[in-house]
Every structure is written in C-alpha cells, then in structure tokens.
mmCIF file of C-alpha atoms and ligand atoms in Angstrom:
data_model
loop_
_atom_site.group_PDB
_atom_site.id
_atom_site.type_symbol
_atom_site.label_atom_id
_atom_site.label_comp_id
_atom_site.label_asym_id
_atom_site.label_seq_id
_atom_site.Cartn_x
_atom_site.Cartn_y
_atom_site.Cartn_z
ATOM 1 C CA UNK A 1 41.074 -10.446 5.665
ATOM 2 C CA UNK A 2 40.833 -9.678 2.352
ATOM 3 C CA UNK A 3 37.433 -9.962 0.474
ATOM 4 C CA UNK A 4 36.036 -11.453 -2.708
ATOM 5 C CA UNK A 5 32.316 -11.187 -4.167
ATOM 6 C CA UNK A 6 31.789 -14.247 -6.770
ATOM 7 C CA UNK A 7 28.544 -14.390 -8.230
ATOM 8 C CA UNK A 8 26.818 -17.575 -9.132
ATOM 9 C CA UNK A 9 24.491 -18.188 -11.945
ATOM 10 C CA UNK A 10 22.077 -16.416 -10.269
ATOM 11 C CA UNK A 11 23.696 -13.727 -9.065
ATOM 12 C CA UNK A 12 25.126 -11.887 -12.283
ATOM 13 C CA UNK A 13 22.431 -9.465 -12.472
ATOM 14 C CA UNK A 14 22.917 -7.772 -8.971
ATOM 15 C CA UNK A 15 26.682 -9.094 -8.471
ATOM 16 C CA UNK A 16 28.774 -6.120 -9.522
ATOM 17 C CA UNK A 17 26.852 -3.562 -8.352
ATOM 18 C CA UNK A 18 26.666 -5.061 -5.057
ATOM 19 C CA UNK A 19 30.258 -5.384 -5.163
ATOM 20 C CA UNK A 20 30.667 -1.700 -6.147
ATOM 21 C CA UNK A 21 28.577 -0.552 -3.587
ATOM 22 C CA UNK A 22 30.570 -2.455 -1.369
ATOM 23 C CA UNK A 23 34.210 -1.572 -2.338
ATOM 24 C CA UNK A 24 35.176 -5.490 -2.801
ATOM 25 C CA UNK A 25 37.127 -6.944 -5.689
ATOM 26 C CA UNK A 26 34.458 -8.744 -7.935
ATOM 27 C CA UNK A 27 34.237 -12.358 -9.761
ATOM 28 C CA UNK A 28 32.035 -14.654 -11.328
ATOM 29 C CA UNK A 29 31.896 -18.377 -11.075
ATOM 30 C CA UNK A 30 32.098 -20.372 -14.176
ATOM 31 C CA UNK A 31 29.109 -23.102 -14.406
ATOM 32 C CA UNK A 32 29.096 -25.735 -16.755
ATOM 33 C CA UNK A 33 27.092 -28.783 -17.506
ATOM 34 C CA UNK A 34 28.331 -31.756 -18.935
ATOM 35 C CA UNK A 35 26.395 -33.628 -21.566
ATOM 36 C CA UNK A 36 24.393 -35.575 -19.259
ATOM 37 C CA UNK A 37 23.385 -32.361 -17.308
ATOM 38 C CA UNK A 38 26.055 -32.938 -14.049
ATOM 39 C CA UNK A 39 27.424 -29.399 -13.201
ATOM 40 C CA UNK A 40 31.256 -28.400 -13.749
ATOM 41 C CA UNK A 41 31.833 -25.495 -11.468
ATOM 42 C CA UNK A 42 35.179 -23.240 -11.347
ATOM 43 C CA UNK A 43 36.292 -19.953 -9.865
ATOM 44 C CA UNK A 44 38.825 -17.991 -11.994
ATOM 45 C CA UNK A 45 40.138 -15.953 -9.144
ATOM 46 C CA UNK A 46 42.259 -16.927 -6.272
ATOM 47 C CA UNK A 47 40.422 -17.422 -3.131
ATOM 48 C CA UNK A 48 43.500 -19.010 -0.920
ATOM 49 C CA UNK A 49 43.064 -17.471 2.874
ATOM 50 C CA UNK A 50 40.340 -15.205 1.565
ATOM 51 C CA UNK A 51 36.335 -14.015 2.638
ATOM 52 C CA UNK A 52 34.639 -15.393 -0.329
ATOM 53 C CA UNK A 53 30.837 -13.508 -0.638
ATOM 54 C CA UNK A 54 28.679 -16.087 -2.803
ATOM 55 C CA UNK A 55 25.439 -14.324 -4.043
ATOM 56 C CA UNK A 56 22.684 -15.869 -5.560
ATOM 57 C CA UNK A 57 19.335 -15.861 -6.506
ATOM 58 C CA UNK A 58 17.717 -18.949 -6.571
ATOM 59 C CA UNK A 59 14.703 -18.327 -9.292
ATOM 60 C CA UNK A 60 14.187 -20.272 -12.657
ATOM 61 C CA UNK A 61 15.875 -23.624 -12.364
ATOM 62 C CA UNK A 62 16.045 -22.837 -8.385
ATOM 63 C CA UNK A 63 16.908 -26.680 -7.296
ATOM 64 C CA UNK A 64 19.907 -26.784 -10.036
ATOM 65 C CA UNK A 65 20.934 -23.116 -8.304
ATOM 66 C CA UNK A 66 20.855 -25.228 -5.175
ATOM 67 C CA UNK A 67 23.545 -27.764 -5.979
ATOM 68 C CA UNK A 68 25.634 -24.903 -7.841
ATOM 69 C CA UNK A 69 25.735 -22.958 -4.665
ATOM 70 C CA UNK A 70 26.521 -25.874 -2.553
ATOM 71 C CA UNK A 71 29.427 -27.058 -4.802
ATOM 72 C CA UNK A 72 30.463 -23.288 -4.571
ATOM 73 C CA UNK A 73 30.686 -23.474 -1.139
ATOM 74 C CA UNK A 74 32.461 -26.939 -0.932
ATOM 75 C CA UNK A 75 34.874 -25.749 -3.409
ATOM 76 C CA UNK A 76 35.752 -22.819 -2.072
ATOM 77 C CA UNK A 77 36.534 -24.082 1.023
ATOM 78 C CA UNK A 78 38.680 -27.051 -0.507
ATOM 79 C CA UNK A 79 40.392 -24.322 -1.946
ATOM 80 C CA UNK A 80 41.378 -22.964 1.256
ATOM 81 C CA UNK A 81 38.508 -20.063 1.737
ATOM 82 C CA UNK A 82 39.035 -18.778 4.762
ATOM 83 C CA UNK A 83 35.285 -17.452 5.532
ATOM 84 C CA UNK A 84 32.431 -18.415 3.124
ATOM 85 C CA UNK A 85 28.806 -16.235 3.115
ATOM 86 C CA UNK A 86 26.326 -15.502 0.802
ATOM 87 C CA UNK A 87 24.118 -13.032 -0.577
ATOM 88 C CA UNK A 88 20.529 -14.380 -1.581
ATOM 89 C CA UNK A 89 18.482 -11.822 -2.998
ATOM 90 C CA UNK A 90 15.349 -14.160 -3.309
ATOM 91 C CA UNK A 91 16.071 -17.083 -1.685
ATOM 92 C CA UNK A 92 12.910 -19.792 -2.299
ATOM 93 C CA UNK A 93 11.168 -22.273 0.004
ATOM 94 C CA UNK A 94 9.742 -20.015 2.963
ATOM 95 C CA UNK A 95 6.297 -20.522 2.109
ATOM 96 C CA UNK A 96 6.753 -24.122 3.265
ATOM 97 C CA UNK A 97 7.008 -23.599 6.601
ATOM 98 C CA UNK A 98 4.734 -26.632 7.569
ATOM 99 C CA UNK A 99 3.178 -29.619 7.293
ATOM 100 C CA UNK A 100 0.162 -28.677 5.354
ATOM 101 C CA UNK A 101 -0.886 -31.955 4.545
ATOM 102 C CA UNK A 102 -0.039 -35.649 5.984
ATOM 103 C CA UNK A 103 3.331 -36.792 5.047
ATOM 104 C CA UNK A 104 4.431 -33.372 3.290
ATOM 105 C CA UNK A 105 8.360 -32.444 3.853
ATOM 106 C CA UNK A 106 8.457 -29.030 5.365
ATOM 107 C CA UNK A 107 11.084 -27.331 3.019
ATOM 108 C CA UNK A 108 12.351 -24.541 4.406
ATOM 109 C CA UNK A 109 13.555 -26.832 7.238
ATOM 110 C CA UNK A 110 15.330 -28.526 5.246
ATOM 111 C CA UNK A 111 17.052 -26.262 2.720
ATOM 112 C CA UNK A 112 17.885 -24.500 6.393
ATOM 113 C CA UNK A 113 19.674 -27.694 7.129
ATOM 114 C CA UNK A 114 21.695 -28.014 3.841
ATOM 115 C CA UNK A 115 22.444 -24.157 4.024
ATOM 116 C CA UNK A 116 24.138 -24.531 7.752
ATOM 117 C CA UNK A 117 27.543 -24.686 6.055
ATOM 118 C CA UNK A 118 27.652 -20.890 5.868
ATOM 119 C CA UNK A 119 29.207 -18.593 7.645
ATOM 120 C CA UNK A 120 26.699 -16.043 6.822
ATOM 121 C CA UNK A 121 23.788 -15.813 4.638
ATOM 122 C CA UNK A 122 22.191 -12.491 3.863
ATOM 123 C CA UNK A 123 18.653 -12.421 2.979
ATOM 124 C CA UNK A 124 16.366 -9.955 1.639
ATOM 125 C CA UNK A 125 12.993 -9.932 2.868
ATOM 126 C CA UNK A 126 12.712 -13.289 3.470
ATOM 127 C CA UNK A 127 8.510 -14.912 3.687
ATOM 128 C CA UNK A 128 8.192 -15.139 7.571
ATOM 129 C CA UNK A 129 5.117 -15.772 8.486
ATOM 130 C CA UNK A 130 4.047 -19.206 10.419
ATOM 131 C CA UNK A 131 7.814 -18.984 11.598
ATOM 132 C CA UNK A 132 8.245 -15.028 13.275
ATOM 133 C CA UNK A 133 12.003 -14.745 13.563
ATOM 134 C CA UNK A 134 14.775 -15.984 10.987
ATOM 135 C CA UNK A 135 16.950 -17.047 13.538
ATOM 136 C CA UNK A 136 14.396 -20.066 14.002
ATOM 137 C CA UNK A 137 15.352 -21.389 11.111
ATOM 138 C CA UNK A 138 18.730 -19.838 9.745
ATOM 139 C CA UNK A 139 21.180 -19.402 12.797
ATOM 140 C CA UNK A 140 23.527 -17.870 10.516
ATOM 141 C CA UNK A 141 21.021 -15.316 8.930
ATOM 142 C CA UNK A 142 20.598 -11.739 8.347
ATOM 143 C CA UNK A 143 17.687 -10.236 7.244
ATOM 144 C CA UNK A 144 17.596 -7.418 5.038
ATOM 145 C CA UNK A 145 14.893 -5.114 4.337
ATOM 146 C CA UNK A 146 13.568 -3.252 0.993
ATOM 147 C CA UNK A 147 10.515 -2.005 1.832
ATOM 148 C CA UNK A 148 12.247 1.164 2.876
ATOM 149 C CA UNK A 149 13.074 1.402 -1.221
ATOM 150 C CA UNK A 150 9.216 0.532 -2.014
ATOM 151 C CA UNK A 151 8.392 3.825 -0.044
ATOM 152 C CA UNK A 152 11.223 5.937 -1.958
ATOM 153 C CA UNK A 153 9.579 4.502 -5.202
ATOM 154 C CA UNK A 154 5.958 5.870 -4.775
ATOM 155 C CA UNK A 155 7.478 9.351 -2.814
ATOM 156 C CA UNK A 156 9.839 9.923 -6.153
ATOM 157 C CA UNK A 157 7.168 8.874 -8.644
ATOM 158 C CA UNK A 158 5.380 11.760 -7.092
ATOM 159 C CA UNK A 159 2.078 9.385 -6.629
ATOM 160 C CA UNK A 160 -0.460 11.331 -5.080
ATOM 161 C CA UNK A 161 -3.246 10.309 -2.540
ATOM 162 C CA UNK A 162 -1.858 6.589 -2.483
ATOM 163 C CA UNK A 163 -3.240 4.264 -0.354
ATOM 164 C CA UNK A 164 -1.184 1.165 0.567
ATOM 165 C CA UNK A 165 -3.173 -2.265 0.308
ATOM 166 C CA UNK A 166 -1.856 -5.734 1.361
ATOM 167 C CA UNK A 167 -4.012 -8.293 -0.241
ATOM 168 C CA UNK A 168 -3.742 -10.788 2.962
ATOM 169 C CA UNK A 169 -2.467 -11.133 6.416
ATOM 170 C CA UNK A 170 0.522 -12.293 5.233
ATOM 171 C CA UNK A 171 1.662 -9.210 2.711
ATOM 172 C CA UNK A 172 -0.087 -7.033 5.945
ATOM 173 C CA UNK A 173 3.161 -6.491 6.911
ATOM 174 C CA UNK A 174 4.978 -5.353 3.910
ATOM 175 C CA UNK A 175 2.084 -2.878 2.915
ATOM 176 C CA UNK A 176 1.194 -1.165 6.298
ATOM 177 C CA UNK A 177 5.654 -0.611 6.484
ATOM 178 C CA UNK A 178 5.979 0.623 2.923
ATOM 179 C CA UNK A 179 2.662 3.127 4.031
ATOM 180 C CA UNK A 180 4.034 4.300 7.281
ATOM 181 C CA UNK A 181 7.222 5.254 6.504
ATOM 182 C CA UNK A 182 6.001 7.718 4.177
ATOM 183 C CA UNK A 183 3.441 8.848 6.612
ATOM 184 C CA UNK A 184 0.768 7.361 4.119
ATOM 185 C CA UNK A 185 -2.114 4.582 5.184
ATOM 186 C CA UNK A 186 -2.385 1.234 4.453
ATOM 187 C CA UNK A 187 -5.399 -1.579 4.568
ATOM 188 C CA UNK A 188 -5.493 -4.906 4.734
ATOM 189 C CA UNK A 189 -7.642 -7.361 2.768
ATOM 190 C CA UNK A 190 -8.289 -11.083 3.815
ATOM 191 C CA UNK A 191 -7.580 -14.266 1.334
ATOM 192 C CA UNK A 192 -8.667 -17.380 1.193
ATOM 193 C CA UNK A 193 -6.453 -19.892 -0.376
ATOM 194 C CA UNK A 194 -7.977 -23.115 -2.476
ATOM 195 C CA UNK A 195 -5.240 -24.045 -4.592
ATOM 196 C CA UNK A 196 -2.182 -22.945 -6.099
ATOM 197 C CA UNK A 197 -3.939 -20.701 -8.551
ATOM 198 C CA UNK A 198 -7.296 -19.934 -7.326
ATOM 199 C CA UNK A 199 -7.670 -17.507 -3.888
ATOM 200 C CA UNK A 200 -10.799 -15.961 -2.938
ATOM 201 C CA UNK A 201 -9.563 -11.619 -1.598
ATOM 202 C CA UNK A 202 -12.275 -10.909 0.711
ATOM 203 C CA UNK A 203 -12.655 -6.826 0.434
ATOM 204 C CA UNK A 204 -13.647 -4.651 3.523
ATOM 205 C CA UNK A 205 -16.928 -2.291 2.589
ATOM 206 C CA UNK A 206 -14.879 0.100 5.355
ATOM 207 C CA UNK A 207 -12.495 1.058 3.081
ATOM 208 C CA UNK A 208 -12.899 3.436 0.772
ATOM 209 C CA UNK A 209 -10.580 3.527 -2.393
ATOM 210 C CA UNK A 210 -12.637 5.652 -4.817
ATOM 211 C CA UNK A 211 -10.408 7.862 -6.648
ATOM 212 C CA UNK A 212 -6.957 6.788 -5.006
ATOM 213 C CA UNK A 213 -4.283 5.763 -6.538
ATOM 214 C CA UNK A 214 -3.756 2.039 -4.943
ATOM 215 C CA UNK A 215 -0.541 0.232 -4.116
ATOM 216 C CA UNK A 216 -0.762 -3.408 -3.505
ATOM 217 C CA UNK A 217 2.048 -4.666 -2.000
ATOM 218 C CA UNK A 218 3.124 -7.894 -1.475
ATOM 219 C CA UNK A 219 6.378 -9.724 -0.575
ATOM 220 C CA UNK A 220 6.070 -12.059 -3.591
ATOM 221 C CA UNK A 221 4.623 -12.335 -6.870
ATOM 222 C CA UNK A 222 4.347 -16.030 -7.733
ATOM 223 C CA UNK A 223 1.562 -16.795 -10.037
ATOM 224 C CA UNK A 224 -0.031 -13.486 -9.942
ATOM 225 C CA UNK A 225 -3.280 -14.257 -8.650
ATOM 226 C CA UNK A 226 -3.446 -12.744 -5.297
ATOM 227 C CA UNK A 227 -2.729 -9.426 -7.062
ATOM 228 C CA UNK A 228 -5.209 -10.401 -9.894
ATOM 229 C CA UNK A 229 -8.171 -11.441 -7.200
ATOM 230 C CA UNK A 230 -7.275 -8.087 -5.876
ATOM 231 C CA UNK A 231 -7.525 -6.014 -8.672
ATOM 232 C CA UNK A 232 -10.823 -7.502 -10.060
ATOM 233 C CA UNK A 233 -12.587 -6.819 -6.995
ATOM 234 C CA UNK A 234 -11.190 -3.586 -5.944
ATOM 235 C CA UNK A 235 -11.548 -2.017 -9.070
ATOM 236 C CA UNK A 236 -15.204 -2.089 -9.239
ATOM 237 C CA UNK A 237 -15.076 0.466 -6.681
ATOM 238 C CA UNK A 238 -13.237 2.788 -8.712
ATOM 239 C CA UNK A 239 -9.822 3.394 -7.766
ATOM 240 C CA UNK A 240 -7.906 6.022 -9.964
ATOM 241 C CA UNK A 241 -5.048 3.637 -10.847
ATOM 242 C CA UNK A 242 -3.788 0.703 -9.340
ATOM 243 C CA UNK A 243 0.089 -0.372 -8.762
ATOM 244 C CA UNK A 244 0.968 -3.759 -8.047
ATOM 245 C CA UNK A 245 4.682 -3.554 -6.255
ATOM 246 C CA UNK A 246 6.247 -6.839 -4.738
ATOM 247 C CA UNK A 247 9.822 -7.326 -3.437
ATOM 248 C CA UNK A 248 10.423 -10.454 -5.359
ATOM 249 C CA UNK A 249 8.958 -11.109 -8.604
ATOM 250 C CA UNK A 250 9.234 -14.901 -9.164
ATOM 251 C CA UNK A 251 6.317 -14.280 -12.141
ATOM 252 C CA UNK A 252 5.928 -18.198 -12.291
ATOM 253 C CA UNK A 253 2.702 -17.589 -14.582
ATOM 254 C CA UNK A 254 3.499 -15.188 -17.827
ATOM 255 C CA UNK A 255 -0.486 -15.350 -18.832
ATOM 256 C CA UNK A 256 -1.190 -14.153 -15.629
ATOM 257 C CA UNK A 257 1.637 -11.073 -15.238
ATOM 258 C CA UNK A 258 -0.130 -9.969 -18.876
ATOM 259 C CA UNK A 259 -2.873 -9.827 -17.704
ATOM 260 C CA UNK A 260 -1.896 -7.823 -14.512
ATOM 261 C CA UNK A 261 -0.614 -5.441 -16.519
ATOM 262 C CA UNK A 262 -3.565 -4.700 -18.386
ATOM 263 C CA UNK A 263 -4.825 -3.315 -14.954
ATOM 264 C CA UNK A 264 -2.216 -1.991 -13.076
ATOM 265 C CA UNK A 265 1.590 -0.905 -13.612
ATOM 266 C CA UNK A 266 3.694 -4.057 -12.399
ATOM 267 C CA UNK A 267 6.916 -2.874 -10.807
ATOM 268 C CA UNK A 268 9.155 -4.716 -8.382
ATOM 269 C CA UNK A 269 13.036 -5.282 -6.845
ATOM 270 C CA UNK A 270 15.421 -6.691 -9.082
ATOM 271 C CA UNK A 271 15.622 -9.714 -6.360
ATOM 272 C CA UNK A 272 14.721 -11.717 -9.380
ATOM 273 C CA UNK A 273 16.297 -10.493 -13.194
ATOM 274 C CA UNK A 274 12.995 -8.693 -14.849
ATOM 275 C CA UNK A 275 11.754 -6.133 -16.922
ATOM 276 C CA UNK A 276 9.462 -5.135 -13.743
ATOM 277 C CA UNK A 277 12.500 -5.054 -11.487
ATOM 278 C CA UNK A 278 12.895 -1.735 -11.580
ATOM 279 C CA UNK A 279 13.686 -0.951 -7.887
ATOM 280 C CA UNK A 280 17.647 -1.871 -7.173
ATOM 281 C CA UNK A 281 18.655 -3.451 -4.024
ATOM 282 C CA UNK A 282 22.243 -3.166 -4.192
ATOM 283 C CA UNK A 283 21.252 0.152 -2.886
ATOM 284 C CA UNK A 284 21.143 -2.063 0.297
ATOM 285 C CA UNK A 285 24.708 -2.923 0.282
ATOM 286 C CA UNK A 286 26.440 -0.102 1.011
ATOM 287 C CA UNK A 287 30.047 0.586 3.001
HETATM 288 C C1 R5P B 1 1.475 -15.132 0.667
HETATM 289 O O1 R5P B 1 1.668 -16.141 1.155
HETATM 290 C C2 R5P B 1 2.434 -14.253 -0.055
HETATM 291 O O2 R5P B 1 2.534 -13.054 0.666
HETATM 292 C C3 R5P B 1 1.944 -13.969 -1.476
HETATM 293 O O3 R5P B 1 0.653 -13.413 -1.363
HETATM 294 C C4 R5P B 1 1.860 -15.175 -2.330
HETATM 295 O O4 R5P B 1 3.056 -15.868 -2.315
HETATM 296 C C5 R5P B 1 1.504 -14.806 -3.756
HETATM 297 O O5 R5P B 1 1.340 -15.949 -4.523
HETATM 298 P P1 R5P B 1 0.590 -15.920 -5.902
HETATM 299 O O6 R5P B 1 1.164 -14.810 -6.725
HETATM 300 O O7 R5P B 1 0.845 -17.267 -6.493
HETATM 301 O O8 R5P B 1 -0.873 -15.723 -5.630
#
C-alpha cells in the first residue's frame, strides 16, 4: 500500500526528517482558524486508498492539537484513507493516570478513549508509571524508546566520570537505562510532591557526587522544579558540573528553565520544538 507522512501543526519540526529516514513521500496538513477560532483543516495531497502517517506533538496549545488531530483522522478517512496511524513524539496526559482527588477525571483514560480510532499510534517514551504496560491503556500503541540516544549524547560529548541521577522513583527508570547502557552508574533520589511547583528531593548521604560530572535525567521537564530541587541540594556537595537531560521538554515555566541554566547545561530530544532539543529522534525512525 502506498504510504504518506502528513504532519500536523505539531509535527513540522520532526516531520520531514522522519519521513526521510523513513523513505515515505512527505506532506503537511494545512490548519486554519476561522475568525471565531473553529479550525479549517485540509490535506493538499491525495490520500485515496493510501497509509496516511499523522505525526504530532501535542505541546503548547495541546487541547487545540487534540481536535486538529482528530479532524485529521476523520478527514482522512472520509477521504477514503485506507490505514490511518500516528506518530506522537510527546504525546501529553500520562501523568494523570488516577484519581488523585475525589471527583477528578483520570485523563489519560480518556484521551485513550478518543485516540481508539487509530490504527496505530507510535509513542516515544511515553510517562508509565501507576499504569506498567501501554497496552493497558492504548491497545493500538507502540512504544518507542530514546534513552538509547541520551547514552550516545554523554559517550560523544566525551563526559568523563558521569554519574547518572534520577531525581525520583518515577525518572528511576530513565536514569539507571541511560547509565547502564554505557556501562556507567546511576542513583536514585526520592521526591516528595506538594503542589504543582513545589517538591521536596530527598538526597541519599550514600552517594557520593563530589567531583563528578552529574546527569539528571528525567522523562519530562514540565515546570522545572524537580530538576531545580535537585540541583540546589546536590550541589552543595560539590559536583564538578551538572547536566540536566530529559526526553521531552514541555518547559511550561520559562523563569524556571533560566534559572536551570544558570546551574547546569539544559539539553533534551526534540520531542517538543526547542533550543534545548538538541538530541534528534527521527534517528528512531529508520527503514
Ligand atoms: C514525574 O512524575 C516525572 O518523571 C517528572 O519528574 C515530572 O513530570 C517533572 O515535573 P516538573 O518539571 O514540573 O517538576
């Protein structure tokens, strides 16, 4: 069947590369709004009997990227698609995987509903935590992984003596993979959550970081204060330089990513369009 790649507003920034990598005839959908802010969408290439591969990132105005993606789908099909998927770089809503309070909606149940449609959705490294396997949620899912490409970073910057910290139990994962496949070692730290923007990073006396170079890792970068908690503890115990490096860098807070990088160099996937995405993941999509 033949193939098409059609980025969505979101998608631009990884789109062409991806479809490159992937040896597939490339497009971009056209997204309008009307005056009173409904969306116009079009594709301007024929997708009649074809695979049509959506990708998008949902960051910025994520719950407008939504809708576009669902009238993308719904259009495509009425347009006689014959297979629909979709590439999702940072895909949002993960975090929510329960009820935390009384009467709260958990989200990523129901984005996991609207998202069904698909034939396919590729994700990369989606925030599974509460809920273990992706399947759980998204039948049609594929998880793919970039930590491998955090590792590559730090063994081509040549950073010597590094020492791979997750700030909690939840980034755990992500720092002890990006460590071991390098052969290096990772810690983890524990975090206590309050509110949105205040944690409490509980450090471990055991763990010595004097004089290493330090790479926190984390899945995501949201507001910036688990990495900022981090730092301001851990470097009182004199590190030689500290790296923050995250998969997806939503940066919701811009105070607090200047501030970060008064401490530490900030450096993450291009998931998300950034000038800290400096790691490419359409080196995931290869043929
Ligand atoms: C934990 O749940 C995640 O791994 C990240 O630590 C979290 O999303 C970071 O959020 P923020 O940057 O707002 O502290």
């Amino acid at each position: 069947m033949e193939e098409v790649i059609v980025s969505c507003s979101g998608g631009k920034h990884v789109g062409k590369d991806i479809a490159k990598n992937l040896k597939i005839k490339y497009s971009e959908l056209s997204t309008e709004k009307f005056p009173d802010e409904e969306l116009n969408i079009k594709f301007k290439t024929e997708i009649k009997n074809k695979k049509v591969i959506l990708i998008q990132s949902f960051y910025d105005n994520l719950n407008e990227k939504i809708i576009e993606t669902l009238f993308a789908y719904y259009t495509a099909k009425d347009l006689g698609a014959k297979k629909i998927e979709l590439i999702s770089p940072y895909f949002p809503y993960f975090r929510q995987d329960k009820r935390f309070e009384k009467g709260q909606g958990v989200s990523i149940k129901i984005i996991s509903k609207l998202f069904k449609i698909f034939d396919k959705i590729y994700f990369i490294d989606p925030h599974l935590h509460r809920i273990k396997k992706l399947k759980q949620v998204f039948k049609n899912g594929k998880k793919l992984d970039a930590t491998p490409l955090i590792s590559e970073y730090v063994k081509n910057k040549k950073i010597k003596n590094p020492l791979f910290i997750g700030p909690d139990v939840e980034s755990g994962q992500w720092a002890k993979k990006a460590a071991d496949i390098i052969n290096e070692k990772s810690a983890i730290l524990k975090k206590k959550r309050y509110s949105d923007r205040k944690v409490e990073i509980k450090l471990d006396k055991k763990i010595n970081v004097e004089g290493k170079n330090l790479i926190l890792v984390d899945d995501i970068i949201s507001t910036g204060h688990t990495m900022l908690e981090t730092i301001k503890k851990i470097k009182k115990m004199k590190p030689k330089k500290i790296y923050c490096i995250a998969i997806h860098g939503v940066f919701a807070d811009k105070k607090t990513l200047n501030e970060l990088k008064k401490h530490s160099e900030v450096i993450c996937t291009n998931t998300i369009p950034n000038k800290e995405g400096k790691i490419d993941i359409s080196n995931l999509f290869k043929k």
